[in-house]
mmCIF file of C-alpha atoms in Angstrom:
data_model
loop_
_atom_site.group_PDB
_atom_site.id
_atom_site.type_symbol
_atom_site.label_atom_id
_atom_site.label_comp_id
_atom_site.label_asym_id
_atom_site.label_seq_id
_atom_site.Cartn_x
_atom_site.Cartn_y
_atom_site.Cartn_z
ATOM 1 C CA MET A 1260 -4.965 37.747 -6.914
ATOM 2 C CA ALA A 1261 -3.306 35.471 -9.735
ATOM 3 C CA GLU A 1262 -5.495 34.114 -12.418
ATOM 4 C CA LEU A 1263 -6.449 30.481 -11.893
ATOM 5 C CA PRO A 1264 -4.856 27.914 -14.435
ATOM 6 C CA PHE A 1265 -8.100 26.438 -15.597
ATOM 7 C CA PRO A 1266 -9.830 27.257 -18.951
ATOM 8 C CA ASP A 1267 -13.288 28.747 -19.156
ATOM 9 C CA LEU A 1268 -16.434 26.488 -19.326
ATOM 10 C CA ASP A 1269 -17.553 25.264 -22.596
ATOM 11 C CA PRO A 1270 -21.216 26.398 -22.673
ATOM 12 C CA THR A 1271 -21.916 24.293 -25.961
ATOM 13 C CA SER A 1272 -20.477 21.107 -24.338
ATOM 14 C CA ASP A 1273 -22.802 18.455 -23.026
ATOM 15 C CA ARG A 1274 -20.758 17.380 -20.536
ATOM 16 C CA ALA A 1275 -22.231 18.572 -16.789
ATOM 17 C CA VAL A 1276 -20.482 21.525 -15.539
ATOM 18 C CA PHE A 1277 -19.242 20.043 -12.392
ATOM 19 C CA ARG A 1278 -17.442 17.361 -14.548
ATOM 20 C CA GLN A 1279 -15.790 20.062 -16.782
ATOM 21 C CA ILE A 1280 -14.506 21.609 -13.838
ATOM 22 C CA ALA A 1281 -12.953 18.240 -12.583
ATOM 23 C CA ASP A 1282 -11.693 17.757 -15.844
ATOM 24 C CA HIS A 1283 -9.673 21.213 -15.761
ATOM 25 C CA ILE A 1284 -8.250 20.338 -12.260
ATOM 26 C CA ARG A 1285 -7.473 16.879 -13.149
ATOM 27 C CA GLN A 1286 -5.331 18.036 -16.134
ATOM 28 C CA ALA A 1287 -3.675 20.747 -14.078
ATOM 29 C CA ILE A 1288 -2.420 17.633 -11.865
ATOM 30 C CA GLU A 1289 -1.501 15.607 -14.736
ATOM 31 C CA ARG A 1290 0.469 18.305 -16.298
ATOM 32 C CA GLY A 1291 2.186 19.220 -12.923
ATOM 33 C CA THR A 1292 0.609 22.866 -12.823
ATOM 34 C CA LEU A 1293 -0.731 21.334 -9.455
ATOM 35 C CA ALA A 1294 1.937 19.170 -7.906
ATOM 36 C CA GLU A 1295 1.724 16.506 -5.385
ATOM 37 C CA GLY A 1296 0.947 18.180 -1.987
ATOM 38 C CA ASP A 1297 -0.184 21.480 -3.650
ATOM 39 C CA LYS A 1298 -3.546 22.966 -2.264
ATOM 40 C CA VAL A 1299 -6.173 22.972 -4.810
ATOM 41 C CA PRO A 1300 -7.617 26.380 -4.957
ATOM 42 C CA SER A 1301 -10.514 27.004 -2.402
ATOM 43 C CA GLU A 1302 -13.978 26.667 -3.088
ATOM 44 C CA ALA A 1303 -14.499 30.544 -3.099
ATOM 45 C CA ARG A 1304 -11.989 31.238 -5.692
ATOM 46 C CA LEU A 1305 -13.194 28.228 -7.897
ATOM 47 C CA MET A 1306 -16.785 29.521 -7.488
ATOM 48 C CA GLN A 1307 -15.717 33.102 -8.360
ATOM 49 C CA HIS A 1308 -13.556 31.836 -11.651
ATOM 50 C CA TYR A 1309 -16.198 29.939 -12.847
ATOM 51 C CA GLY A 1310 -19.237 31.953 -11.678
ATOM 52 C CA VAL A 1311 -21.201 28.726 -10.435
ATOM 53 C CA ALA A 1312 -22.832 27.537 -7.218
ATOM 54 C CA ARG A 1313 -20.796 26.213 -4.272
ATOM 55 C CA MET A 1314 -22.383 22.821 -4.604
ATOM 56 C CA THR A 1315 -21.253 22.666 -8.082
ATOM 57 C CA ILE A 1316 -17.500 22.817 -7.066
ATOM 58 C CA ARG A 1317 -18.104 20.328 -4.186
ATOM 59 C CA ASN A 1318 -19.316 17.986 -6.618
ATOM 60 C CA ALA A 1319 -16.402 18.469 -8.931
ATOM 61 C CA LEU A 1320 -13.908 18.113 -5.847
ATOM 62 C CA GLN A 1321 -15.994 15.041 -5.097
ATOM 63 C CA VAL A 1322 -15.286 13.469 -8.184
ATOM 64 C CA LEU A 1323 -11.621 13.864 -7.853
ATOM 65 C CA GLN A 1324 -11.574 12.670 -4.313
ATOM 66 C CA GLY A 1325 -13.232 9.661 -5.635
ATOM 67 C CA GLU A 1326 -10.358 9.119 -8.006
ATOM 68 C CA GLY A 1327 -7.996 9.380 -5.355
ATOM 69 C CA LEU A 1328 -6.347 12.600 -6.986
ATOM 70 C CA THR A 1329 -6.911 14.719 -4.054
ATOM 71 C CA VAL A 1330 -7.555 14.399 -0.455
ATOM 72 C CA ALA A 1331 -9.373 16.886 1.903
ATOM 73 C CA GLU A 1332 -7.986 17.845 5.058
ATOM 74 C CA HIS A 1333 -10.241 19.188 7.676
ATOM 75 C CA GLY A 1334 -10.053 22.959 8.271
ATOM 76 C CA ARG A 1335 -7.146 23.161 5.855
ATOM 77 C CA GLY A 1336 -8.609 22.463 2.367
ATOM 78 C CA VAL A 1337 -8.168 20.124 -0.540
ATOM 79 C CA PHE A 1338 -4.573 18.894 -1.580
ATOM 80 C CA VAL A 1339 -3.419 17.012 -4.355
ATOM 81 C CA ARG A 1340 -2.591 13.632 -3.067
ATOM 82 C CA SER A 1341 1.013 12.512 -2.845
ATOM 83 C CA HIS A 1342 1.948 9.200 -4.318
ATOM 84 C CA PRO A 1343 5.385 7.916 -3.119
ATOM 85 C CA PRO A 1344 5.419 4.927 -5.356
ATOM 86 C CA VAL A 1345 7.896 2.054 -4.551
ATOM 87 C CA ARG A 1346 8.946 -0.134 -7.609
ATOM 88 C CA ARG A 1347 8.324 -3.647 -5.958
ATOM 89 C CA LEU A 1348 10.776 -5.946 -7.833
ATOM 90 C CA ALA A 1349 9.377 -9.392 -7.434
ATOM 91 C CA SER A 1350 12.751 -10.899 -8.901
ATOM 92 C CA ASP A 1351 14.968 -8.777 -6.378
ATOM 93 C CA ARG A 1352 12.942 -8.111 -3.185
ATOM 94 C CA PHE A 1353 13.517 -11.328 -1.238
ATOM 95 C CA ALA A 1354 17.251 -11.519 -2.499
ATOM 96 C CA ARG A 1355 19.514 -13.344 0.172
ATOM 97 C CA ARG A 1356 22.150 -10.308 0.028
ATOM 98 C CA HIS A 1357 19.349 -7.953 1.526
ATOM 99 C CA ARG A 1358 19.179 -10.132 4.622
ATOM 100 C CA GLU A 1359 22.886 -10.452 4.936
ATOM 101 C CA GLN A 1360 23.000 -6.549 4.805
ATOM 102 C CA GLY A 1361 20.651 -6.907 7.780
ATOM 103 C CA LYS A 1362 17.690 -5.265 5.699
ATOM 104 C CA ALA A 1363 14.236 -6.837 5.325
ATOM 105 C CA ALA A 1364 12.582 -6.572 1.980
ATOM 106 C CA PHE A 1365 10.566 -3.512 2.772
ATOM 107 C CA ILE A 1366 13.318 -1.538 4.062
ATOM 108 C CA ALA A 1367 15.663 -2.620 1.162
ATOM 109 C CA GLU A 1368 13.139 -1.575 -1.380
ATOM 110 C CA THR A 1369 12.077 1.609 0.261
ATOM 111 C CA GLU A 1370 15.513 2.870 0.695
ATOM 112 C CA GLY A 1371 16.184 2.149 -3.021
ATOM 113 C CA ALA A 1372 13.338 4.228 -3.954
ATOM 114 C CA GLY A 1373 14.731 7.355 -1.570
ATOM 115 C CA GLY A 1374 11.996 6.887 1.035
ATOM 116 C CA ARG A 1375 12.169 6.354 4.579
ATOM 117 C CA PRO A 1376 10.822 3.158 5.916
ATOM 118 C CA THR A 1377 9.185 2.749 9.367
ATOM 119 C CA VAL A 1378 7.032 0.004 10.764
ATOM 120 C CA ASP A 1379 4.372 0.221 13.751
ATOM 121 C CA SER A 1380 1.291 -1.508 15.022
ATOM 122 C CA ILE A 1381 3.599 -4.565 15.840
ATOM 123 C CA GLU A 1382 1.402 -7.290 17.614
ATOM 124 C CA ILE A 1383 2.472 -10.835 18.276
ATOM 125 C CA THR A 1384 -0.049 -13.653 19.261
ATOM 126 C CA GLU A 1385 -0.408 -17.121 19.093
ATOM 127 C CA GLY A 1386 -3.419 -19.145 17.995
ATOM 128 C CA ARG A 1387 -4.943 -21.959 15.447
ATOM 129 C CA PRO A 1388 -4.700 -21.070 12.001
ATOM 130 C CA SER A 1389 -7.796 -20.528 9.372
ATOM 131 C CA ALA A 1390 -8.392 -23.487 7.186
ATOM 132 C CA GLU A 1391 -6.564 -21.402 3.963
ATOM 133 C CA VAL A 1392 -3.544 -20.861 6.124
ATOM 134 C CA ALA A 1393 -3.288 -24.288 7.473
ATOM 135 C CA GLY A 1394 -3.623 -25.561 3.971
ATOM 136 C CA LEU A 1395 -0.765 -23.428 2.756
ATOM 137 C CA LEU A 1396 1.400 -24.310 5.573
ATOM 138 C CA GLY A 1397 0.566 -27.991 5.339
ATOM 139 C CA ILE A 1398 -0.560 -28.219 9.048
ATOM 140 C CA GLY A 1399 -3.660 -29.098 10.801
ATOM 141 C CA LEU A 1400 -6.270 -26.873 12.046
ATOM 142 C CA GLU A 1401 -5.180 -27.925 15.660
ATOM 143 C CA ASP A 1402 -1.818 -26.937 15.305
ATOM 144 C CA HIS A 1403 -0.624 -23.444 16.290
ATOM 145 C CA VAL A 1404 1.034 -20.527 14.652
ATOM 146 C CA ILE A 1405 2.856 -17.698 15.755
ATOM 147 C CA VAL A 1406 0.997 -14.751 14.273
ATOM 148 C CA ARG A 1407 3.003 -11.398 13.631
ATOM 149 C CA SER A 1408 0.805 -8.362 12.521
ATOM 150 C CA ARG A 1409 2.217 -4.968 11.668
ATOM 151 C CA ARG A 1410 1.732 -2.035 9.382
ATOM 152 C CA TYR A 1411 4.516 -0.491 7.077
ATOM 153 C CA LEU A 1412 5.143 3.309 6.465
ATOM 154 C CA ILE A 1413 6.787 5.365 3.961
ATOM 155 C CA ASN A 1414 8.031 8.858 5.079
ATOM 156 C CA GLY A 1415 5.179 8.591 7.847
ATOM 157 C CA GLN A 1416 2.397 7.445 5.294
ATOM 158 C CA PRO A 1417 1.224 4.187 5.863
ATOM 159 C CA VAL A 1418 1.172 2.121 2.665
ATOM 160 C CA GLU A 1419 0.894 -1.543 3.830
ATOM 161 C CA THR A 1420 -0.680 -4.072 6.384
ATOM 162 C CA ALA A 1421 0.863 -7.439 6.875
ATOM 163 C CA VAL A 1422 0.179 -10.780 8.977
ATOM 164 C CA SER A 1423 2.708 -13.431 9.028
ATOM 165 C CA TYR A 1424 1.845 -16.846 10.022
ATOM 166 C CA ILE A 1425 4.699 -19.196 10.971
ATOM 167 C CA PRO A 1426 4.217 -22.610 12.778
ATOM 168 C CA ALA A 1427 4.634 -22.461 16.517
ATOM 169 C CA GLU A 1428 7.150 -25.375 16.813
ATOM 170 C CA ILE A 1429 9.363 -23.236 14.401
ATOM 171 C CA ALA A 1430 9.038 -19.864 16.052
ATOM 172 C CA ARG A 1431 7.942 -20.386 19.414
ATOM 173 C CA GLY A 1432 10.690 -18.978 21.936
ATOM 174 C CA THR A 1433 12.731 -17.297 19.185
ATOM 175 C CA ARG A 1434 13.223 -13.829 18.104
ATOM 176 C CA ILE A 1435 10.628 -14.498 15.358
ATOM 177 C CA ALA A 1436 7.903 -14.171 18.337
ATOM 178 C CA GLN A 1437 9.317 -10.921 19.439
ATOM 179 C CA PRO A 1438 8.358 -7.479 18.347
ATOM 180 C CA ASP A 1439 11.945 -6.768 17.237
ATOM 181 C CA SER A 1440 12.645 -9.759 15.004
ATOM 182 C CA GLY A 1441 16.170 -8.462 14.483
ATOM 183 C CA PRO A 1442 18.256 -7.536 11.360
ATOM 184 C CA GLY A 1443 16.961 -8.841 8.246
ATOM 185 C CA GLY A 1444 13.612 -9.675 9.584
ATOM 186 C CA ILE A 1445 11.912 -12.867 10.182
ATOM 187 C CA TYR A 1446 13.362 -14.657 6.850
ATOM 188 C CA ALA A 1447 16.939 -13.878 8.169
ATOM 189 C CA ARG A 1448 15.796 -15.655 11.396
ATOM 190 C CA LEU A 1449 14.203 -18.650 9.721
ATOM 191 C CA GLU A 1450 17.558 -19.236 7.671
ATOM 192 C CA GLU A 1451 19.436 -18.851 11.220
ATOM 193 C CA LEU A 1452 17.373 -21.451 12.368
ATOM 194 C CA GLY A 1453 18.089 -23.875 9.672
ATOM 195 C CA PHE A 1454 15.283 -23.303 7.228
ATOM 196 C CA ARG A 1455 17.151 -22.105 3.893
ATOM 197 C CA LEU A 1456 14.630 -20.235 1.929
ATOM 198 C CA ASP A 1457 14.423 -21.511 -1.688
ATOM 199 C CA ARG A 1458 11.216 -19.851 -3.003
ATOM 200 C CA PHE A 1459 8.253 -17.745 -2.632
ATOM 201 C CA VAL A 1460 4.808 -18.090 -4.266
ATOM 202 C CA GLU A 1461 2.546 -15.105 -4.407
ATOM 203 C CA GLU A 1462 -1.231 -14.711 -5.205
ATOM 204 C CA ILE A 1463 -2.304 -10.889 -5.915
ATOM 205 C CA ARG A 1464 -5.886 -9.801 -6.235
ATOM 206 C CA SER A 1465 -7.072 -6.192 -6.685
ATOM 207 C CA ARG A 1466 -10.148 -5.062 -4.577
ATOM 208 C CA MET A 1467 -11.817 -2.188 -2.960
ATOM 209 C CA PRO A 1468 -10.676 -2.114 0.820
ATOM 210 C CA LEU A 1469 -12.853 -3.185 3.834
ATOM 211 C CA ARG A 1470 -13.441 -0.199 6.497
ATOM 212 C CA ASP A 1471 -10.717 -1.326 8.706
ATOM 213 C CA GLU A 1472 -8.217 -1.259 5.970
ATOM 214 C CA VAL A 1473 -9.304 2.339 4.916
ATOM 215 C CA ARG A 1474 -8.552 3.426 8.464
ATOM 216 C CA ALA A 1475 -5.322 1.716 8.878
ATOM 217 C CA LEU A 1476 -3.955 3.061 5.483
ATOM 218 C CA LYS A 1477 -5.747 6.331 5.402
ATOM 219 C CA LEU A 1478 -6.988 5.482 1.812
ATOM 220 C CA ALA A 1479 -8.738 8.264 0.118
ATOM 221 C CA PRO A 1480 -12.396 7.338 -1.367
ATOM 222 C CA GLY A 1481 -11.971 5.457 -4.551
ATOM 223 C CA VAL A 1482 -8.556 4.074 -3.952
ATOM 224 C CA PRO A 1483 -8.314 0.084 -4.220
ATOM 225 C CA VAL A 1484 -5.883 -2.065 -2.573
ATOM 226 C CA PHE A 1485 -3.761 -5.103 -3.513
ATOM 227 C CA HIS A 1486 -4.367 -8.131 -1.473
ATOM 228 C CA LEU A 1487 -1.314 -10.418 -1.585
ATOM 229 C CA VAL A 1488 -0.745 -13.696 -0.166
ATOM 230 C CA ARG A 1489 2.606 -15.073 -0.330
ATOM 231 C CA THR A 1490 4.034 -18.555 0.949
ATOM 232 C CA ALA A 1491 7.768 -19.199 1.886
ATOM 233 C CA TYR A 1492 9.193 -22.258 1.197
ATOM 234 C CA ALA A 1493 12.388 -23.836 2.552
ATOM 235 C CA ALA A 1494 14.771 -25.997 0.357
ATOM 236 C CA ASP A 1495 13.398 -29.222 1.629
ATOM 237 C CA GLY A 1496 9.958 -28.132 0.196
ATOM 238 C CA ARG A 1497 8.471 -27.119 3.458
ATOM 239 C CA ALA A 1498 6.120 -24.049 3.736
ATOM 240 C CA VAL A 1499 7.513 -21.978 6.648
ATOM 241 C CA GLU A 1500 5.546 -18.849 6.351
ATOM 242 C CA VAL A 1501 2.343 -17.380 5.069
ATOM 243 C CA CYS A 1502 2.058 -13.790 4.812
ATOM 244 C CA ASP A 1503 -1.166 -11.950 4.198
ATOM 245 C CA THR A 1504 -0.664 -8.532 2.999
ATOM 246 C CA VAL A 1505 -2.850 -5.449 2.154
ATOM 247 C CA MET A 1506 -1.158 -2.900 -0.034
ATOM 248 C CA SER A 1507 -2.235 0.813 -1.180
ATOM 249 C CA SER A 1508 -2.383 0.405 -4.945
ATOM 250 C CA ASP A 1509 -1.261 3.979 -5.405
ATOM 251 C CA ALA A 1510 1.906 3.288 -3.279
ATOM 252 C CA TYR A 1511 3.428 0.696 -5.281
ATOM 253 C CA VAL A 1512 4.414 -0.186 -9.035
ATOM 254 C CA LEU A 1513 4.573 -3.986 -9.370
ATOM 255 C CA SER A 1514 7.384 -4.811 -11.397
ATOM 256 C CA TYR A 1515 7.952 -8.479 -12.650
ATOM 257 C CA GLU A 1516 10.868 -10.037 -14.904
ATOM 258 C CA LEU A 1517 9.601 -13.230 -16.477
ATOM 259 C CA PRO A 1518 12.145 -15.754 -18.515
ATOM 260 C CA ALA A 1519 11.041 -16.520 -22.070
ATOM 261 C CA ARG A 1520 12.222 -19.935 -22.211
#
């Protein structure tokens, strides 16, 4: 049986044994000795290598799972977590040329990163907005909005959920209110309806996920999310959509280009 790529424990260190073991495995992941998708050596092999009890090994593996570096699969073992990062270019993702090519922002940026984009869990409803959404859209609490909920996946891995709110007087009876909004997504449909998009305003916060978000995005313990709220404005200054998005933080690199003038 091949030797494990980990050093021996340091008996002179004041660092707990399980943390030393976690350090060794983490370093192997960072160096690429254990690559994304690789199986971490079994508890039995780690116990034999280090000469420690099973609970010590489990504590070490729990540290790595809490850091989002590994994921446990029932009946199969512990694996190095895959991180399919998409560079989300704030200055480019809503460029009109993507819509003209029939690609919504998620499709364009994911394909640009070499990933396979899919969308599921699509749900369309109509109802009254929350006070926050009404304020951003500049409508009353008694007005109605079309609500589009969906989940985005890259290579079959869920990475993002999004809920769009569009004034019902704009979207009712159009493809925006249908599960398949057509090439270019809802922004292409808004422009076809005469609402030429002029700018987008985004607010981004980082936080720990809620229970439903952990389940929907299949998040490992310890992985935070980006909570992004975007408002789309037409050329006449009217807000035509609010999108509430929750993104797995280890799936995205947020990239911004800011003018220095």
